[in-house]
Coordinates of C-alpha atoms in Angstrom, one line a residue:
M1 CA -108.5 -219.0 -255.1
I2 CA -111.9 -220.3 -256.2
G3 CA -112.3 -219.6 -259.9
R4 CA -108.6 -219.4 -260.6
V5 CA -107.5 -221.3 -263.6
F6 CA -104.1 -223.1 -263.8
S7 CA -102.5 -223.9 -267.1
A8 CA -105.6 -222.6 -268.9
R9 CA -107.2 -225.9 -268.0
Y10 CA -107.8 -226.5 -264.3
E11 CA -110.4 -224.3 -262.6
I12 CA -110.4 -224.3 -258.8
T13 CA -113.9 -225.1 -257.5
G14 CA -113.2 -225.4 -253.8
P15 CA -110.8 -226.1 -251.0
L16 CA -110.4 -229.7 -249.8
D17 CA -107.4 -229.9 -247.4
E18 CA -104.1 -228.5 -246.2
T19 CA -101.2 -230.9 -245.7
P20 CA -97.5 -230.1 -244.9
I21 CA -96.6 -230.3 -248.6
F22 CA -99.8 -229.4 -250.4
S23 CA -102.8 -227.1 -250.4
V24 CA -105.5 -229.4 -251.9
F25 CA -108.4 -228.2 -254.0
S26 CA -111.2 -229.7 -256.1
A27 CA -111.0 -228.5 -259.7
R28 CA -112.7 -228.8 -263.0
D29 CA -110.6 -230.1 -265.9
R30 CA -112.0 -227.8 -268.6
L31 CA -110.4 -229.7 -271.4
H32 CA -112.0 -233.1 -270.5
G33 CA -115.0 -231.8 -268.6
R34 CA -114.4 -233.8 -265.4
E35 CA -113.6 -233.2 -261.7
V36 CA -110.0 -233.6 -260.6
C37 CA -108.0 -233.0 -257.4
L38 CA -105.3 -230.2 -257.7
R39 CA -102.5 -230.2 -255.1
L40 CA -100.6 -227.0 -255.1
F41 CA -97.1 -227.4 -253.6
R42 CA -96.7 -225.2 -250.5
E43 CA -93.6 -223.3 -249.8
P44 CA -90.8 -224.1 -249.7
F45 CA -91.5 -227.3 -251.6
G46 CA -92.9 -225.7 -254.7
T47 CA -89.7 -223.8 -255.3
E48 CA -87.4 -226.8 -254.6
R49 CA -86.9 -227.9 -258.2
E50 CA -85.3 -231.2 -257.3
F51 CA -88.2 -232.1 -255.0
V52 CA -90.8 -231.2 -257.6
E53 CA -88.9 -233.2 -260.3
R54 CA -88.8 -236.2 -257.9
V55 CA -92.5 -236.1 -257.3
A56 CA -93.1 -235.8 -261.1
A57 CA -90.9 -238.9 -261.7
I58 CA -92.9 -240.9 -259.1
V59 CA -96.2 -239.7 -260.7
L60 CA -94.9 -240.8 -264.1
Q61 CA -93.9 -244.2 -262.6
I62 CA -97.3 -244.9 -261.0
Y63 CA -99.5 -243.3 -263.7
P64 CA -100.2 -246.6 -265.3
V65 CA -101.4 -248.1 -262.0
Q66 CA -105.1 -248.3 -262.1
H67 CA -107.0 -249.7 -259.1
A68 CA -110.4 -248.9 -257.7
N69 CA -108.9 -248.3 -254.3
L70 CA -106.3 -245.8 -255.4
E71 CA -106.6 -242.2 -256.4
R72 CA -104.9 -242.0 -259.8
M73 CA -102.1 -239.5 -260.0
Q74 CA -102.1 -237.9 -263.4
S75 CA -99.3 -235.3 -263.8
V76 CA -97.2 -232.6 -262.2
D77 CA -97.2 -229.2 -263.9
S78 CA -96.6 -225.6 -263.1
D79 CA -98.3 -222.3 -263.9
E80 CA -96.8 -218.9 -263.3
G81 CA -94.3 -220.4 -260.9
H82 CA -96.9 -222.5 -259.0
A83 CA -96.1 -226.2 -259.1
F84 CA -99.1 -228.5 -258.8
L85 CA -100.0 -232.2 -259.0
V86 CA -103.2 -233.3 -260.7
S87 CA -105.0 -236.5 -259.7
S88 CA -108.4 -238.1 -260.0
S89 CA -111.1 -236.9 -257.7
S90 CA -111.9 -239.1 -254.7
K91 CA -115.4 -238.7 -253.4
G92 CA -116.1 -239.6 -249.8
T93 CA -115.1 -238.9 -246.2
K94 CA -111.6 -239.3 -244.8
L95 CA -111.4 -242.2 -242.4
N96 CA -110.1 -240.0 -239.6
E97 CA -113.1 -237.7 -240.0
R98 CA -115.5 -240.7 -240.0
L99 CA -113.9 -242.1 -236.9
R100 CA -114.1 -238.7 -235.2
K101 CA -117.8 -238.6 -235.9
L102 CA -118.7 -242.3 -235.2
G103 CA -116.1 -243.1 -232.6
S104 CA -115.4 -246.6 -234.1
L105 CA -116.3 -248.8 -237.0
S106 CA -118.0 -252.2 -236.8
V107 CA -115.8 -255.2 -237.2
P108 CA -117.0 -256.1 -240.7
V109 CA -116.5 -252.4 -241.8
S110 CA -113.0 -252.3 -240.2
V111 CA -112.0 -255.6 -241.9
A112 CA -113.4 -254.5 -245.3
T113 CA -111.5 -251.1 -245.0
A114 CA -108.3 -252.8 -244.1
I115 CA -108.6 -255.2 -247.0
A116 CA -109.4 -252.4 -249.4
V117 CA -106.3 -250.4 -248.2
C118 CA -104.1 -253.6 -248.6
E119 CA -105.4 -254.2 -252.1
G120 CA -104.5 -250.6 -253.1
V121 CA -101.1 -250.8 -251.6
H122 CA -100.5 -254.2 -253.3
A123 CA -101.2 -252.5 -256.7
L124 CA -98.6 -249.9 -255.9
H125 CA -96.1 -252.5 -254.8
S126 CA -96.7 -254.4 -258.0
A127 CA -95.5 -251.2 -259.8
K128 CA -92.3 -251.3 -257.7
T129 CA -93.3 -248.3 -255.6
S130 CA -94.7 -247.6 -252.1
H131 CA -97.2 -245.1 -250.8
G132 CA -95.1 -243.6 -248.0
D133 CA -97.8 -242.1 -245.9
I134 CA -100.7 -244.5 -245.2
G135 CA -103.0 -243.4 -242.4
A136 CA -106.5 -242.5 -241.6
H137 CA -105.9 -238.9 -242.8
N138 CA -105.6 -240.1 -246.4
V139 CA -107.9 -243.1 -246.6
V140 CA -111.2 -242.0 -248.2
I141 CA -114.4 -244.0 -247.5
S142 CA -116.8 -243.6 -250.4
A143 CA -120.6 -243.6 -250.0
E144 CA -120.6 -247.2 -251.2
G145 CA -118.1 -248.1 -248.5

């Protein structure tokens, strides 16, 4: 998959994750020269037109939401029958991986992380939407904390 280009624009640079709905990859937006996250819909989701259209409608609704604690969803597209979601690239370590390595976080780091998550969720709620799957598996801790 590395090196494959979707929509003549997004070049897969590496694997990131597998979720029940998406195969997640880092990619290079060749048009704008920046790193992005490309989520390929896994089967059967990618061929369920109504599901992909609903995800696209949500992405369109939350696209204007900009917050430092949120990964910005950009668009839903397809290429040769493969539906995918494009978002900004989140650099860092997933909270569940960090907890697995460290065992626990200090109280100040725990509180700061909880506040950061709440601030991001508040930005979504202000846009009249919700996240739907908040958990340590999709909270990314940047090098700056």
